Amino acid sequence: MAHGEVVPTHPTGLANWNPSVGPTGSEDHPLTTSQLELLDDVIREAERFTGLRFSAYLGDLGANTAASAESLLDGLGPDAPYAVLLAVSPGQRVVEVVTGPEAARRVSDRAARLAVLGVVSACTDGDIGGALVTGVRHRTTG
């Protein structure tokens, strides 16, 4: 997967993915403090394990979700070539995984697809925080 290439991640055909199910937090703070701490720990572990930069985004991705995800990756500046971005937009029922060119050489498309499946499964259960954690973990083990 080259820089800017987005793994096809729209969960079409997954009728059980209900975007109205989500975290128990408020709209301004959809994840609890413990969920954020766990996500931070998992990202730090993934970065230490792989030497890559991991980033997670939760929110609306606009009309062109792939372009928005690519823009978020580019926003990582000099880290972008070595970055893996997991973007989840529950309201749009979209998960995007984007990698920089150096990260793409080291993390397989299979891992990205497994990450998406794990994210969708956790979202189906209403666990958005767990979905982000699962996505990052799959990206390092697939």
XYZ file of N, CA, C and O in Angstrom, residues 1-115:
460
model
N 0.858 -1.160 0.000
C 0.000 0.000 0.000
C 0.905 1.223 0.000
O 1.714 1.398 0.886
N 0.786 2.084 -0.966
C 1.623 3.270 -1.080
C 1.034 4.423 -0.288
O -0.122 4.401 0.108
N 1.861 5.445 -0.076
C 1.397 6.641 0.625
C 0.147 7.162 -0.068
O 0.096 7.300 -1.275
N -0.848 7.437 0.713
C -2.080 7.981 0.173
C -3.043 6.921 -0.298
O -4.181 7.227 -0.590
N -2.598 5.690 -0.412
C -3.507 4.633 -0.816
C -4.273 4.182 0.415
O -3.706 3.934 1.469
N -5.562 4.088 0.271
C -6.418 3.736 1.390
C -6.948 2.334 1.163
O -7.435 2.012 0.088
N -6.842 1.503 2.163
C -7.404 0.165 2.088
C -8.918 0.299 2.007
O -9.504 1.067 2.758
N -9.584 -0.405 1.079
C -11.040 -0.328 0.999
C -11.644 -0.804 2.324
O -11.494 -1.952 2.691
N -12.279 0.099 3.018
C -12.687 -0.220 4.373
C -14.146 0.051 4.672
O -14.557 -0.071 5.796
N -14.915 0.442 3.697
C -16.319 0.715 3.966
C -17.020 -0.602 4.255
O -16.979 -1.520 3.446
N -17.633 -0.716 5.416
C -18.204 -2.007 5.808
C -19.546 -2.280 5.142
O -20.528 -2.578 5.795
N -19.598 -2.154 3.820
C -20.832 -2.444 3.116
C -21.158 -3.912 3.288
O -20.279 -4.761 3.317
N -22.422 -4.191 3.422
C -22.847 -5.558 3.640
C -22.789 -5.993 5.090
O -23.148 -7.115 5.420
N -22.357 -5.130 5.971
C -22.309 -5.466 7.388
C -23.516 -4.829 8.068
O -23.438 -3.786 8.689
N -24.652 -5.462 7.931
C -25.908 -4.894 8.404
C -25.943 -4.699 9.908
O -26.706 -3.884 10.414
N -25.103 -5.413 10.639
C -25.126 -5.311 12.094
C -24.368 -4.108 12.634
O -24.437 -3.825 13.811
N -23.626 -3.410 11.782
C -22.858 -2.264 12.273
C -23.808 -1.109 12.438
O -24.296 -0.542 11.485
N -24.087 -0.730 13.674
C -25.072 0.293 13.984
C -24.361 1.548 14.469
O -23.882 1.592 15.584
N -24.302 2.593 13.630
C -23.553 3.778 14.024
C -24.180 4.535 15.181
O -23.539 5.377 15.787
N -25.422 4.252 15.510
C -26.027 4.953 16.642
C -25.576 4.368 17.972
O -25.761 4.962 19.016
N -24.991 3.183 17.920
C -24.437 2.578 19.122
C -23.038 3.125 19.296
O -22.267 3.168 18.360
N -22.722 3.580 20.474
C -21.404 4.167 20.648
C -20.995 4.208 22.091
O -21.601 3.572 22.947
N -19.975 4.971 22.365
C -19.459 5.029 23.726
C -20.451 5.696 24.661
O -21.365 6.395 24.234
N -20.245 5.486 25.924
C -21.170 6.017 26.916
C -20.866 7.462 27.270
O -21.632 8.090 27.974
N -19.781 8.030 26.781
C -19.416 9.405 27.089
C -20.326 10.390 26.371
O -21.231 10.035 25.630
N -20.067 11.662 26.592
C -20.857 12.694 25.942
C -20.356 12.909 24.516
O -19.318 12.389 24.118
N -21.096 13.706 23.757
C -20.692 13.985 22.384
C -19.341 14.691 22.336
O -18.524 14.435 21.462
N -19.092 15.598 23.294
C -17.816 16.299 23.336
C -16.667 15.399 23.783
O -15.520 15.637 23.446
N -16.973 14.376 24.557
C -15.968 13.456 25.086
C -16.482 12.024 24.916
O -16.917 11.399 25.882
N -16.416 11.488 23.685
C -17.006 10.172 23.439
C -16.281 9.019 24.115
O -16.856 7.953 24.280
N -15.036 9.226 24.524
C -14.289 8.163 25.189
C -14.043 8.551 26.644
O -13.806 9.712 26.959
N -14.084 7.559 27.497
C -13.804 7.796 28.909
C -12.307 7.992 29.107
O -11.493 7.654 28.226
N -11.932 8.489 30.255
C -10.517 8.671 30.568
C -9.775 7.339 30.520
O -8.674 7.253 29.969
N -10.375 6.291 31.037
C -9.697 4.988 31.028
C -9.558 4.462 29.595
O -8.542 3.831 29.269
N -10.539 4.710 28.734
C -10.425 4.297 27.334
C -9.297 5.056 26.640
O -8.531 4.474 25.874
N -9.197 6.354 26.911
C -8.126 7.153 26.324
C -6.756 6.703 26.818
O -5.799 6.627 26.034
N -6.654 6.383 28.099
C -5.381 5.906 28.654
C -4.979 4.576 28.039
O -3.812 4.365 27.711
N -5.946 3.672 27.870
C -5.656 2.378 27.251
C -5.210 2.572 25.807
O -4.228 1.970 25.366
N -5.913 3.422 25.070
C -5.534 3.688 23.682
C -4.126 4.263 23.614
O -3.317 3.850 22.778
N -3.814 5.178 24.492
C -2.470 5.759 24.541
C -1.423 4.687 24.807
O -0.376 4.648 24.154
N -1.703 3.786 25.746
C -0.773 2.700 26.059
C -0.573 1.771 24.862
O 0.554 1.361 24.566
N -1.660 1.443 24.171
C -1.580 0.538 23.024
C -0.804 1.195 21.882
O 0.012 0.543 21.228
N -1.045 2.488 21.656
C -0.298 3.199 20.614
C 1.184 3.232 20.956
O 2.039 2.956 20.113
N 1.502 3.551 22.194
C 2.910 3.587 22.616
C 3.564 2.207 22.437
O 4.690 2.101 21.940
N 2.859 1.143 22.800
C 3.373 -0.218 22.638
C 3.586 -0.547 21.159
O 4.602 -1.121 20.783
N 2.623 -0.184 20.322
C 2.730 -0.445 18.883
C 3.918 0.307 18.286
O 4.650 -0.235 17.450
N 4.109 1.546 18.713
C 5.227 2.329 18.201
C 6.569 1.743 18.640
O 7.507 1.672 17.844
N 6.628 1.297 19.866
C 7.865 0.692 20.375
C 8.148 -0.626 19.650
O 9.279 -0.911 19.270
N 7.120 -1.411 19.413
C 7.245 -2.720 18.777
C 7.647 -2.602 17.305
O 8.468 -3.378 16.815
N 7.079 -1.627 16.587
C 7.280 -1.536 15.145
C 8.252 -0.449 14.703
O 8.749 -0.492 13.580
N 8.475 0.551 15.545
C 9.279 1.692 15.134
C 8.519 2.653 14.243
O 9.093 3.595 13.698
N 7.214 2.439 14.074
C 6.368 3.304 13.262
C 5.597 4.264 14.151
O 5.533 4.085 15.364
N 5.001 5.264 13.557
C 4.151 6.219 14.278
C 2.698 5.812 14.060
O 2.267 5.614 12.928
N 1.943 5.654 15.127
C 0.530 5.297 15.038
C -0.327 6.464 15.480
O 0.018 7.192 16.419
N -1.439 6.637 14.798
C -2.369 7.700 15.128
C -3.786 7.186 14.928
O -4.046 6.408 14.002
N -4.682 7.610 15.809
C -6.083 7.212 15.705
C -6.942 8.468 15.661
O -6.666 9.443 16.370
N -7.965 8.446 14.819
C -8.892 9.567 14.675
C -10.309 9.033 14.832
O -10.664 8.020 14.232
N -11.113 9.725 15.612
C -12.515 9.374 15.803
C -13.344 10.606 15.500
O -13.195 11.629 16.169
N -14.173 10.528 14.482
C -15.036 11.660 14.139
C -15.444 11.626 12.680
O -15.079 10.726 11.929
N -16.194 12.627 12.289
C -16.687 12.736 10.931
C -15.518 12.965 9.970
O -14.612 13.752 10.260
N -15.554 12.288 8.849
C -14.494 12.410 7.856
C -14.930 13.197 6.627
O -14.189 13.253 5.640
N -16.101 13.796 6.658
C -16.555 14.603 5.529
C -17.022 13.752 4.357
O -17.110 12.528 4.439
N -17.296 14.438 3.250
C -17.860 13.774 2.071
C -16.893 12.783 1.430
O -17.290 11.716 0.982
N -15.615 13.120 1.380
C -14.615 12.235 0.789
C -13.763 11.675 1.922
O -12.725 12.245 2.274
N -14.203 10.558 2.469
C -13.553 10.010 3.662
C -12.101 9.622 3.406
O -11.243 9.830 4.268
N -11.820 9.075 2.231
C -10.444 8.671 1.922
C -9.531 9.894 1.859
O -8.425 9.878 2.408
N -9.985 10.956 1.211
C -9.171 12.175 1.117
C -8.969 12.791 2.496
O -7.881 13.292 2.801
N -9.989 12.751 3.328
C -9.855 13.285 4.685
C -8.827 12.489 5.481
O -8.007 13.065 6.200
N -8.869 11.159 5.349
C -7.902 10.325 6.057
C -6.482 10.608 5.565
O -5.545 10.700 6.364
N -6.315 10.759 4.256
C -5.007 11.084 3.702
C -4.514 12.426 4.225
O -3.330 12.591 4.551
N -5.426 13.400 4.324
C -5.071 14.718 4.836
C -4.634 14.643 6.299
O -3.680 15.311 6.709
N -5.328 13.825 7.079
C -4.935 13.631 8.478
C -3.537 13.025 8.563
O -2.724 13.431 9.391
N -3.266 12.055 7.706
C -1.931 11.446 7.679
C -0.884 12.497 7.316
O 0.147 12.614 7.973
N -1.156 13.281 6.283
C -0.220 14.326 5.869
C 0.006 15.336 6.989
O 1.094 15.914 7.095
N -1.007 15.546 7.829
C -0.892 16.477 8.948
C 0.112 16.042 10.000
O 0.459 16.818 10.886
N 0.589 14.814 9.899
C 1.598 14.341 10.837
C 2.999 14.832 10.467
O 3.969 14.506 11.152
N 3.078 15.611 9.401
C 4.335 16.248 9.010
C 5.435 15.262 8.708
O 5.224 14.295 7.970
N 6.621 15.471 9.291
C 7.759 14.614 8.977
C 7.573 13.161 9.411
O 8.271 12.271 8.934
N 6.611 12.912 10.302
C 6.341 11.535 10.721
C 5.464 10.782 9.724
O 5.367 9.544 9.787
N 4.816 11.485 8.807
C 3.848 10.873 7.894
C 4.391 9.671 7.118
O 3.689 8.664 6.992
N 5.610 9.706 6.597
C 6.092 8.530 5.847
C 6.165 7.258 6.692
O 6.077 6.154 6.167
N 6.315 7.415 7.995
C 6.459 6.270 8.902
C 5.196 6.034 9.728
O 5.236 5.354 10.742
N 4.081 6.593 9.274
C 2.870 6.582 10.091
C 1.802 5.629 9.573
O 1.709 5.349 8.380
N 1.005 5.176 10.522
C -0.192 4.389 10.266
C -1.338 5.146 10.925
O -1.278 5.433 12.121
N -2.349 5.486 10.151
C -3.499 6.215 10.669
C -4.733 5.330 10.602
O -5.043 4.770 9.553
N -5.416 5.218 11.728
C -6.697 4.526 11.808
C -7.749 5.596 12.057
O -7.721 6.265 13.087
N -8.644 5.796 11.095
C -9.699 6.800 11.215
C -11.049 6.096 11.242
O -11.360 5.291 10.359
N -11.843 6.400 12.268
C -13.156 5.771 12.438
C -14.206 6.867 12.499
O -14.109 7.789 13.299
N -15.202 6.754 11.636
C -16.325 7.684 11.619
C -17.608 6.875 11.807
O -18.220 6.427 10.833
N -18.008 6.661 13.070
C -19.179 5.820 13.326
C -20.451 6.339 12.658
O -21.238 5.556 12.126
N -20.655 7.642 12.650
C -21.859 8.206 12.047
C -21.943 7.953 10.558
O -23.034 7.882 9.989
N -20.799 7.827 9.910
C -20.754 7.548 8.475
C -20.595 6.057 8.172
O -20.610 5.680 7.006
N -20.394 5.273 9.217
C -20.160 3.839 9.067
C -18.931 3.566 8.203
O -18.947 2.748 7.294
N -17.838 4.279 8.510
C -16.623 4.190 7.708
C -15.414 3.996 8.617
O -15.314 4.624 9.666
N -14.524 3.137 8.157
C -13.213 2.953 8.778
C -12.191 3.089 7.656
O -12.325 2.464 6.613
N -11.210 3.948 7.867
C -10.139 4.127 6.891
C -8.809 3.824 7.566
O -8.577 4.251 8.691
N -7.946 3.095 6.878
C -6.585 2.845 7.339
C -5.661 3.368 6.247
O -5.763 2.959 5.094
N -4.794 4.306 6.617
C -3.874 4.909 5.658
C -2.465 4.780 6.215
O -2.243 4.974 7.410
N -1.514 4.471 5.329
C -0.122 4.354 5.756
C 0.762 5.240 4.888
O 0.487 5.443 3.703
N 1.823 5.733 5.491
C 2.855 6.425 4.728
C 3.677 5.398 3.970
O 3.575 4.187 4.214
N 4.524 5.834 3.018
C 5.249 4.885 2.169
C 6.204 3.962 2.933
O 6.317 2.787 2.594
N 6.877 4.458 3.949
C 7.779 3.598 4.719
C 6.989 2.611 5.568
O 7.361 1.445 5.682
N 5.898 3.065 6.150
C 5.047 2.168 6.944
C 4.440 1.084 6.062
O 4.326 -0.073 6.478
N 4.073 1.442 4.842
C 3.449 0.480 3.923
C 4.389 -0.672 3.590
O 3.929 -1.789 3.327
N 5.674 -0.419 3.619
C 6.638 -1.489 3.334
C 6.733 -2.498 4.475
O 7.202 -3.604 4.287
N 6.316 -2.062 5.657
C 6.518 -2.887 6.840
C 5.238 -3.458 7.434
O 5.309 -4.300 8.330
N 4.103 -2.980 6.970
C 2.824 -3.452 7.501
C 1.966 -3.889 6.319
O 1.746 -3.127 5.382
N 1.465 -5.096 6.372
C 0.782 -5.678 5.224
C -0.656 -5.175 5.046
O -1.292 -4.718 5.996
N -1.137 -5.293 3.819
C -2.541 -4.995 3.533
C -3.447 -5.945 4.318
O -4.530 -5.560 4.746
N -2.995 -7.166 4.512
C -3.772 -8.139 5.299
C -3.988 -7.615 6.711
O -5.084 -7.726 7.269
N -2.965 -7.047 7.308
C -3.089 -6.493 8.657
C -4.102 -5.356 8.676
O -4.886 -5.234 9.618
N -4.102 -4.536 7.630
C -5.071 -3.438 7.559
C -6.493 -3.980 7.471
O -7.398 -3.484 8.141
N -6.688 -4.990 6.669
C -8.032 -5.579 6.535
C -8.488 -6.215 7.855
O -9.648 -6.096 8.245
N -7.578 -6.900 8.530
C -7.919 -7.475 9.830
C -8.241 -6.386 10.844
O -9.159 -6.538 11.665
N -7.502 -5.288 10.785
C -7.780 -4.162 11.681
C -9.184 -3.636 11.446
O -9.934 -3.390 12.393
